[in-house]
PDB file of C-alpha atoms and ligand atoms in Angstrom:
ATOM      1  CA  VAL G   1       3.796  -5.658 -20.726  1.00 81.00           C
ATOM      2  CA  SER G   2       3.309  -1.965 -20.468  1.00 93.00           C
ATOM      3  CA  LEU G   3       1.334  -0.832 -17.395  1.00 98.00           C
ATOM      4  CA  ALA G   4      -0.936   2.127 -17.022  1.00 98.00           C
ATOM      5  CA  TYR G   5      -0.633   4.388 -13.944  1.00 98.00           C
ATOM      6  CA  ALA G   6      -3.502   6.481 -12.608  1.00 98.00           C
ATOM      7  CA  THR G   7      -3.950   9.202  -9.983  1.00 98.00           C
ATOM      8  CA  ASP G   8      -7.734   9.414 -10.424  1.00 97.00           C
ATOM      9  CA  ARG G   9      -9.018   5.823 -10.426  1.00 98.00           C
ATOM     10  CA  ARG G  10     -10.815   4.215  -7.462  1.00 98.00           C
ATOM     11  CA  PRO G  11     -10.532   0.438  -7.748  1.00 98.00           C
ATOM     12  CA  ASP G  12     -13.310  -1.954  -6.699  1.00 98.00           C
ATOM     13  CA  VAL G  13     -12.917  -2.834  -3.056  1.00 98.00           C
ATOM     14  CA  ASP G  14     -12.688  -6.511  -3.726  1.00 98.00           C
ATOM     15  CA  ALA G  15      -9.849  -5.968  -6.179  1.00 98.00           C
ATOM     16  CA  ILE G  16      -8.038  -4.042  -3.415  1.00 98.00           C
ATOM     17  CA  ARG G  17      -8.711  -6.813  -0.897  1.00 98.00           C
ATOM     18  CA  ALA G  18      -7.423  -9.422  -3.282  1.00 98.00           C
ATOM     19  CA  LEU G  19      -4.234  -7.453  -4.118  1.00 98.00           C
ATOM     20  CA  TYR G  20      -3.484  -6.990  -0.348  1.00 98.00           C
ATOM     21  CA  ALA G  21      -4.026 -10.755   0.108  1.00 98.00           C
ATOM     22  CA  ALA G  22      -1.658 -11.566  -2.753  1.00 98.00           C
ATOM     23  CA  ALA G  23       1.059  -8.976  -2.119  1.00 97.00           C
ATOM     24  CA  PRO G  24       0.778  -9.731   0.840  1.00 97.00           C
ATOM     25  CA  LEU G  25      -0.001  -6.530   2.795  1.00 97.00           C
ATOM     26  CA  ARG G  26      -1.649  -7.156   6.166  1.00 98.00           C
ATOM     27  CA  ARG G  27      -4.756  -5.017   6.381  1.00 98.00           C
ATOM     28  CA  PRO G  28      -8.259  -5.762   7.725  1.00 98.00           C
ATOM     29  CA  ILE G  29      -9.270  -7.327   4.396  1.00 98.00           C
ATOM     30  CA  HIS G  30     -11.680  -9.653   6.292  1.00 97.00           C
ATOM     31  CA  ASP G  31     -13.860  -6.558   6.687  1.00 98.00           C
ATOM     32  CA  ALA G  32     -14.730  -5.191   3.231  1.00 98.00           C
ATOM     33  CA  ALA G  33     -16.711  -2.318   4.695  1.00 98.00           C
ATOM     34  CA  ARG G  34     -13.699  -1.070   6.533  1.00 98.00           C
ATOM     35  CA  ILE G  35     -11.485  -1.276   3.569  1.00 98.00           C
ATOM     36  CA  ARG G  36     -14.055   0.735   1.690  1.00 98.00           C
ATOM     37  CA  ARG G  37     -14.064   3.338   4.450  1.00 98.00           C
ATOM     38  CA  MET G  38     -10.240   3.440   4.513  1.00 98.00           C
ATOM     39  CA  TYR G  39     -10.359   4.373   0.832  1.00 98.00           C
ATOM     40  CA  GLU G  40     -13.264   6.811   1.118  1.00 98.00           C
ATOM     41  CA  GLY G  41     -11.220   8.570   3.773  1.00 98.00           C
ATOM     42  CA  SER G  42      -8.112   8.826   1.661  1.00 98.00           C
ATOM     43  CA  ASN G  43      -7.441  11.585  -0.853  1.00 98.00           C
ATOM     44  CA  VAL G  44      -4.441   9.997  -2.552  1.00 98.00           C
ATOM     45  CA  VAL G  45      -4.991   6.792  -4.460  1.00 98.00           C
ATOM     46  CA  LEU G  46      -2.366   5.819  -6.996  1.00 98.00           C
ATOM     47  CA  THR G  47      -2.769   2.706  -9.089  1.00 98.00           C
ATOM     48  CA  ALA G  48      -0.975   0.558 -11.626  1.00 98.00           C
ATOM     49  CA  TRP G  49      -2.977  -1.428 -14.174  1.00 98.00           C
ATOM     50  CA  ASP G  50      -2.289  -4.259 -16.533  1.00 98.00           C
ATOM     51  CA  GLY G  51      -5.355  -3.709 -18.727  1.00 97.00           C
ATOM     52  CA  GLU G  52      -8.227  -3.964 -16.255  1.00 97.00           C
ATOM     53  CA  ARG G  53      -6.130  -5.851 -13.716  1.00 98.00           C
ATOM     54  CA  LEU G  54      -5.162  -3.853 -10.661  1.00 98.00           C
ATOM     55  CA  VAL G  55      -1.481  -4.787 -10.075  1.00 98.00           C
ATOM     56  CA  GLY G  56      -0.188  -2.096  -7.778  1.00 98.00           C
ATOM     57  CA  ILE G  57      -1.642   0.527  -5.357  1.00 98.00           C
ATOM     58  CA  ALA G  58      -0.537   3.251  -3.057  1.00 98.00           C
ATOM     59  CA  ARG G  59      -2.971   4.917  -0.593  1.00 98.00           C
ATOM     60  CA  GLY G  60      -2.323   8.095   1.252  1.00 98.00           C
ATOM     61  CA  LEU G  61      -3.624  11.149   2.953  1.00 98.00           C
ATOM     62  CA  SER G  62      -2.198  14.470   2.151  1.00 98.00           C
ATOM     63  CA  ASP G  63      -2.931  18.201   2.516  1.00 98.00           C
ATOM     64  CA  GLY G  64      -1.509  18.518  -0.933  1.00 98.00           C
ATOM     65  CA  CYS G  65       1.003  21.161  -0.068  1.00 98.00           C
ATOM     66  CA  PHE G  66       3.197  20.327   2.993  1.00 98.00           C
ATOM     67  CA  ASP G  67       2.491  16.907   4.550  1.00 98.00           C
ATOM     68  CA  GLY G  68       1.537  13.450   3.449  1.00 98.00           C
ATOM     69  CA  TYR G  69       1.112  10.009   5.095  1.00 98.00           C
ATOM     70  CA  LEU G  70       1.447   7.004   2.885  1.00 98.00           C
ATOM     71  CA  ALA G  71      -0.668   4.274   4.480  1.00 98.00           C
ATOM     72  CA  ASP G  72      -0.439   1.371   2.052  1.00 97.00           C
ATOM     73  CA  LEU G  73       1.749   0.251  -0.823  1.00 98.00           C
ATOM     74  CA  ALA G  74       1.272  -3.104  -2.503  1.00 98.00           C
ATOM     75  CA  VAL G  75       2.378  -4.734  -5.754  1.00 98.00           C
ATOM     76  CA  HIS G  76       1.150  -8.061  -6.998  1.00 98.00           C
ATOM     77  CA  PRO G  77       3.893 -10.734  -6.670  1.00 98.00           C
ATOM     78  CA  ASP G  78       3.644 -11.298 -10.511  1.00 98.00           C
ATOM     79  CA  TYR G  79       4.718  -7.657 -10.948  1.00 98.00           C
ATOM     80  CA  GLN G  80       7.172  -7.190  -8.118  1.00 98.00           C
ATOM     81  CA  ASN G  81      10.765  -6.146  -8.764  1.00 97.00           C
ATOM     82  CA  ARG G  82       9.816  -4.499 -12.031  1.00 97.00           C
ATOM     83  CA  GLY G  83       9.848  -0.938 -10.807  1.00 97.00           C
ATOM     84  CA  VAL G  84       6.120  -0.618 -10.043  1.00 98.00           C
ATOM     85  CA  GLY G  85       6.453   0.298  -6.420  1.00 98.00           C
ATOM     86  CA  ARG G  86       9.219   2.786  -7.384  1.00 98.00           C
ATOM     87  CA  ARG G  87       6.879   4.376  -9.921  1.00 98.00           C
ATOM     88  CA  LEU G  88       3.970   4.582  -7.508  1.00 98.00           C
ATOM     89  CA  LEU G  89       6.207   6.420  -4.999  1.00 98.00           C
ATOM     90  CA  GLU G  90       7.482   8.728  -7.773  1.00 98.00           C
ATOM     91  CA  LEU G  91       3.857   9.475  -8.621  1.00 98.00           C
ATOM     92  CA  ALA G  92       3.189  10.523  -5.048  1.00 98.00           C
ATOM     93  CA  ARG G  93       6.215  12.784  -5.075  1.00 98.00           C
ATOM     94  CA  SER G  94       5.184  14.246  -8.439  1.00 98.00           C
ATOM     95  CA  LEU G  95       1.750  15.329  -7.066  1.00 98.00           C
ATOM     96  CA  ASN G  96       3.596  18.122  -5.350  1.00 98.00           C
ATOM     97  CA  PRO G  97       7.381  17.923  -4.485  1.00 98.00           C
ATOM     98  CA  GLU G  98       6.797  20.347  -1.596  1.00 98.00           C
ATOM     99  CA  VAL G  99       5.007  17.631   0.341  1.00 98.00           C
ATOM    100  CA  GLN G 100       6.960  15.603   2.864  1.00 98.00           C
ATOM    101  CA  TRP G 101       5.708  12.056   2.987  1.00 98.00           C
ATOM    102  CA  VAL G 102       6.027   9.686   5.923  1.00 98.00           C
ATOM    103  CA  LEU G 103       5.210   5.993   6.120  1.00 98.00           C
ATOM    104  CA  LEU G 104       5.594   2.900   8.333  1.00 96.00           C
ATOM    105  CA  ALA G 105       7.465   0.161   6.490  1.00 95.00           C
ATOM    106  CA  SER G 106       6.228  -3.371   6.819  1.00 92.00           C
ATOM    107  CA  PRO G 107       8.764  -5.959   8.066  1.00 90.00           C
ATOM    108  CA  VAL G 108       9.276  -7.320   4.582  1.00 90.00           C
ATOM    109  CA  ALA G 109       9.879  -3.834   3.115  1.00 92.00           C
ATOM    110  CA  LYS G 110      11.975  -2.272   5.860  1.00 89.00           C
ATOM    111  CA  ASP G 111      15.027  -1.989   3.610  1.00 91.00           C
ATOM    112  CA  TYR G 112      13.115  -1.006   0.504  1.00 95.00           C
ATOM    113  CA  TYR G 113      12.666   2.763   1.064  1.00 96.00           C
ATOM    114  CA  ALA G 114      16.251   3.698   1.895  1.00 94.00           C
ATOM    115  CA  HIS G 115      17.113   2.373  -1.543  1.00 90.00           C
ATOM    116  CA  LEU G 116      14.649   4.810  -3.080  1.00 95.00           C
ATOM    117  CA  GLY G 117      15.933   7.924  -1.311  1.00 93.00           C
ATOM    118  CA  TRP G 118      13.711   7.968   1.821  1.00 97.00           C
ATOM    119  CA  SER G 119      15.305   8.630   5.127  1.00 96.00           C
ATOM    120  CA  GLY G 120      14.642   6.685   8.366  1.00 96.00           C
ATOM    121  CA  LEU G 121      13.265   8.636  11.264  1.00 96.00           C
ATOM    122  CA  PRO G 122      14.709   8.473  14.762  1.00 95.00           C
ATOM    123  CA  ASN G 123      11.777  10.668  16.081  1.00 97.00           C
ATOM    124  CA  ALA G 124       8.675   8.818  14.756  1.00 96.00           C
ATOM    125  CA  TRP G 125       5.970   8.072  17.289  1.00 97.00           C
ATOM    126  CA  ARG G 126       2.889   5.923  17.211  1.00 96.00           C
ATOM    127  CA  LEU G 127      -0.305   5.773  19.152  1.00 97.00           C
ATOM    128  CA  ASN G 128      -1.552   2.309  18.668  1.00 95.00           C
ATOM    129  CA  ARG G 129      -4.979   1.573  17.370  1.00 96.00           C
ATOM    130  CA  GLU G 130      -7.476  -0.672  19.174  1.00 97.00           C
ATOM    131  CA  GLY G 131      -8.957  -3.824  17.809  1.00 97.00           C
ATOM    132  CA  TRP G 132      -7.448  -5.823  14.881  1.00 96.00           C
ATOM    133  CA  ASP G 133      -3.908  -4.887  13.949  1.00 96.00           C
ATOM    134  CA  TYR G 134      -1.368  -6.409  11.657  1.00 95.00           C
ATOM    135  CA  HIS G 135       1.149  -7.396  14.306  1.00 92.00           C
ATOM    136  CA  GLN G 136      -1.359  -9.860  15.635  1.00 93.00           C
ATOM    137  CA  VAL G 137      -1.169 -11.970  12.483  1.00 96.00           C
ATOM    138  CA  ASP G 138       1.993 -13.485  10.927  1.00 96.00           C
ATOM    139  CA  TYR G 139       2.380 -13.501   7.102  1.00 96.00           C
ATOM    140  CA  ASP G 140       1.870 -17.324   6.801  1.00 96.00           C
ATOM    141  CA  THR G 141      -1.438 -17.143   8.709  1.00 97.00           C
ATOM    142  CA  TYR G 142      -2.608 -14.147   6.752  1.00 97.00           C
ATOM    143  CA  LYS G 143      -1.806 -15.766   3.436  1.00 96.00           C
ATOM    144  CA  ALA G 144      -3.494 -19.026   4.477  1.00 96.00           C
ATOM    145  CA  GLN G 145      -6.605 -17.201   5.678  1.00 97.00           C
ATOM    146  CA  HIS G 146      -7.004 -15.322   2.398  1.00 98.00           C
ATOM    147  CA  ALA G 147      -5.682 -17.769  -0.166  1.00 98.00           C
ATOM    148  CA  GLU G 148      -8.953 -17.826  -2.108  1.00 97.00           C
ATOM    149  CA  LEU G 149      -9.106 -14.037  -2.225  1.00 98.00           C
ATOM    150  CA  ALA G 150      -5.442 -13.710  -3.219  1.00 98.00           C
ATOM    151  CA  ALA G 151      -6.055 -16.071  -6.267  1.00 98.00           C
ATOM    152  CA  ARG G 152      -8.515 -13.557  -7.627  1.00 97.00           C
ATOM    153  CA  ALA G 153      -5.937 -10.727  -7.715  1.00 97.00           C
TER     154      ALA G 153
HETATM  155  C1  COA P   1       7.625  -3.737  -1.219  1.00 84.05           C
HETATM  156  C2  COA P   1       7.008  -3.669  -2.639  1.00 84.05           C
HETATM  157  C3  COA P   1       5.944  -2.533  -2.547  1.00 84.05           C
HETATM  158  C4  COA P   1       8.033  -3.326  -3.583  1.00 84.05           C
HETATM  159  O1  COA P   1       7.472  -3.035  -4.899  1.00 84.05           O
HETATM  160  P1  COA P   1       8.163  -3.577  -6.164  1.00 84.05           P
HETATM  161  O2  COA P   1       7.402  -2.970  -7.383  1.00 84.05           O
HETATM  162  O3  COA P   1       8.320  -5.015  -6.065  1.00 84.05           O
HETATM  163  O4  COA P   1       9.637  -2.872  -6.080  1.00 84.05           O
HETATM  164  P2  COA P   1      10.463  -2.148  -7.224  1.00 84.05           P
HETATM  165  O5  COA P   1      10.514  -3.022  -8.454  1.00 84.05           O
HETATM  166  O6  COA P   1       9.909  -0.753  -7.353  1.00 84.05           O
HETATM  167  O7  COA P   1      11.882  -2.057  -6.532  1.00 84.05           O
HETATM  168  C5  COA P   1      12.724  -1.056  -6.603  1.00 84.05           C
HETATM  169  C6  COA P   1      14.044  -1.499  -6.003  1.00 84.05           C
HETATM  170  O8  COA P   1      13.908  -1.892  -4.651  1.00 84.05           O
HETATM  171  C7  COA P   1      14.397  -3.265  -4.521  1.00 84.05           C
HETATM  172  N1  COA P   1      13.398  -4.015  -3.692  1.00 84.05           N
HETATM  173  C8  COA P   1      12.238  -4.546  -4.057  1.00 84.05           C
HETATM  174  N2  COA P   1      11.636  -5.102  -2.989  1.00 84.05           N
HETATM  175  C9  COA P   1      12.397  -4.862  -1.939  1.00 84.05           C
HETATM  176  C10 COA P   1      12.274  -5.291  -0.556  1.00 84.05           C
HETATM  177  N3  COA P   1      11.192  -5.936  -0.072  1.00 84.05           N
HETATM  178  N4  COA P   1      13.302  -4.896   0.264  1.00 84.05           N
HETATM  179  C11 COA P   1      14.363  -4.270  -0.222  1.00 84.05           C
HETATM  180  N5  COA P   1      14.519  -3.868  -1.483  1.00 84.05           N
HETATM  181  C12 COA P   1      13.578  -4.216  -2.323  1.00 84.05           C
HETATM  182  C13 COA P   1      14.373  -3.798  -5.939  1.00 84.05           C
HETATM  183  O9  COA P   1      15.380  -4.815  -5.998  1.00 84.05           O
HETATM  184  C14 COA P   1      14.718  -2.597  -6.763  1.00 84.05           C
HETATM  185  O10 COA P   1      16.075  -2.337  -6.724  1.00 84.05           O
HETATM  186  P3  COA P   1      16.839  -1.801  -8.030  1.00 84.05           P
HETATM  187  O11 COA P   1      16.167  -0.512  -8.361  1.00 84.05           O
HETATM  188  O12 COA P   1      18.245  -1.638  -7.562  1.00 84.05           O
HETATM  189  O13 COA P   1      16.655  -2.800  -9.033  1.00 84.05           O
HETATM  190  C15 COA P   1       6.345  -4.990  -3.057  1.00 84.05           C
HETATM  191  O14 COA P   1       7.382  -5.982  -2.963  1.00 84.05           O
HETATM  192  C16 COA P   1       5.204  -5.458  -2.190  1.00 84.05           C
HETATM  193  O15 COA P   1       4.060  -5.171  -2.483  1.00 84.05           O
HETATM  194  N6  COA P   1       5.467  -6.219  -1.066  1.00 84.05           N
HETATM  195  C17 COA P   1       4.440  -6.725  -0.211  1.00 84.05           C
HETATM  196  C18 COA P   1       3.580  -5.655   0.536  1.00 84.05           C
HETATM  197  C19 COA P   1       4.489  -4.674   1.261  1.00 84.05           C
HETATM  198  O16 COA P   1       5.286  -5.105   2.121  1.00 84.05           O
HETATM  199  N7  COA P   1       4.322  -3.384   1.019  1.00 84.05           N
HETATM  200  C20 COA P   1       5.071  -2.384   1.646  1.00 84.05           C
HETATM  201  C21 COA P   1       4.421  -1.881   2.798  1.00 84.05           C
HETATM  202  S1  COA P   1       5.323  -0.752   3.770  1.00 84.05           S
END
């Protein structure tokens, strides 16, 4: 199948939640309003579509000329290992190659980015958020909690 890629489409919040459940990508998908706000506050939303089905997404924040933070990257398991993630990252780069992107890799993707030309950072620092965070839930629990949602992706 040939997929369509977009830099200007804002998917339905429930399609995003279902894709995160299926991928899986641990985000507060139990809180649809928060996912909506996460997207409303993001100025880079890159998507991959099989017809009207959302199959891949990257969300980021960027000034468009120097810095960018890639917050989420998720590809539906039916479409993984077919270059969708690579293509979404290339799209981010192509918005403006003068932008330096940073991200936090998930445990399941910690070796993914080196392969695609990203460099690891010895000097990255984090100020932890309060409330729900992904390290409080393991992947099996997350998948079990959201199986119904994942099936809709
Ligand atoms: C990680 C993820 C985004 C990769 O997307 P994808 O579309 O499946 O990956 P691609 O097809 O673009 O893979 C490109 C290359 O990376 C390799 N690769 C894929 N997934 C990988 C992983 N988890 N770890 C290491 N290498 C990986 C592929 O084999 C491929 O190698 P090749 O070019 O030599 O053939 C996707 O598997 C996913 O959504 N995982 C769950 C959510 C997640 O962890 N997201 C990342 C958050 S930081």
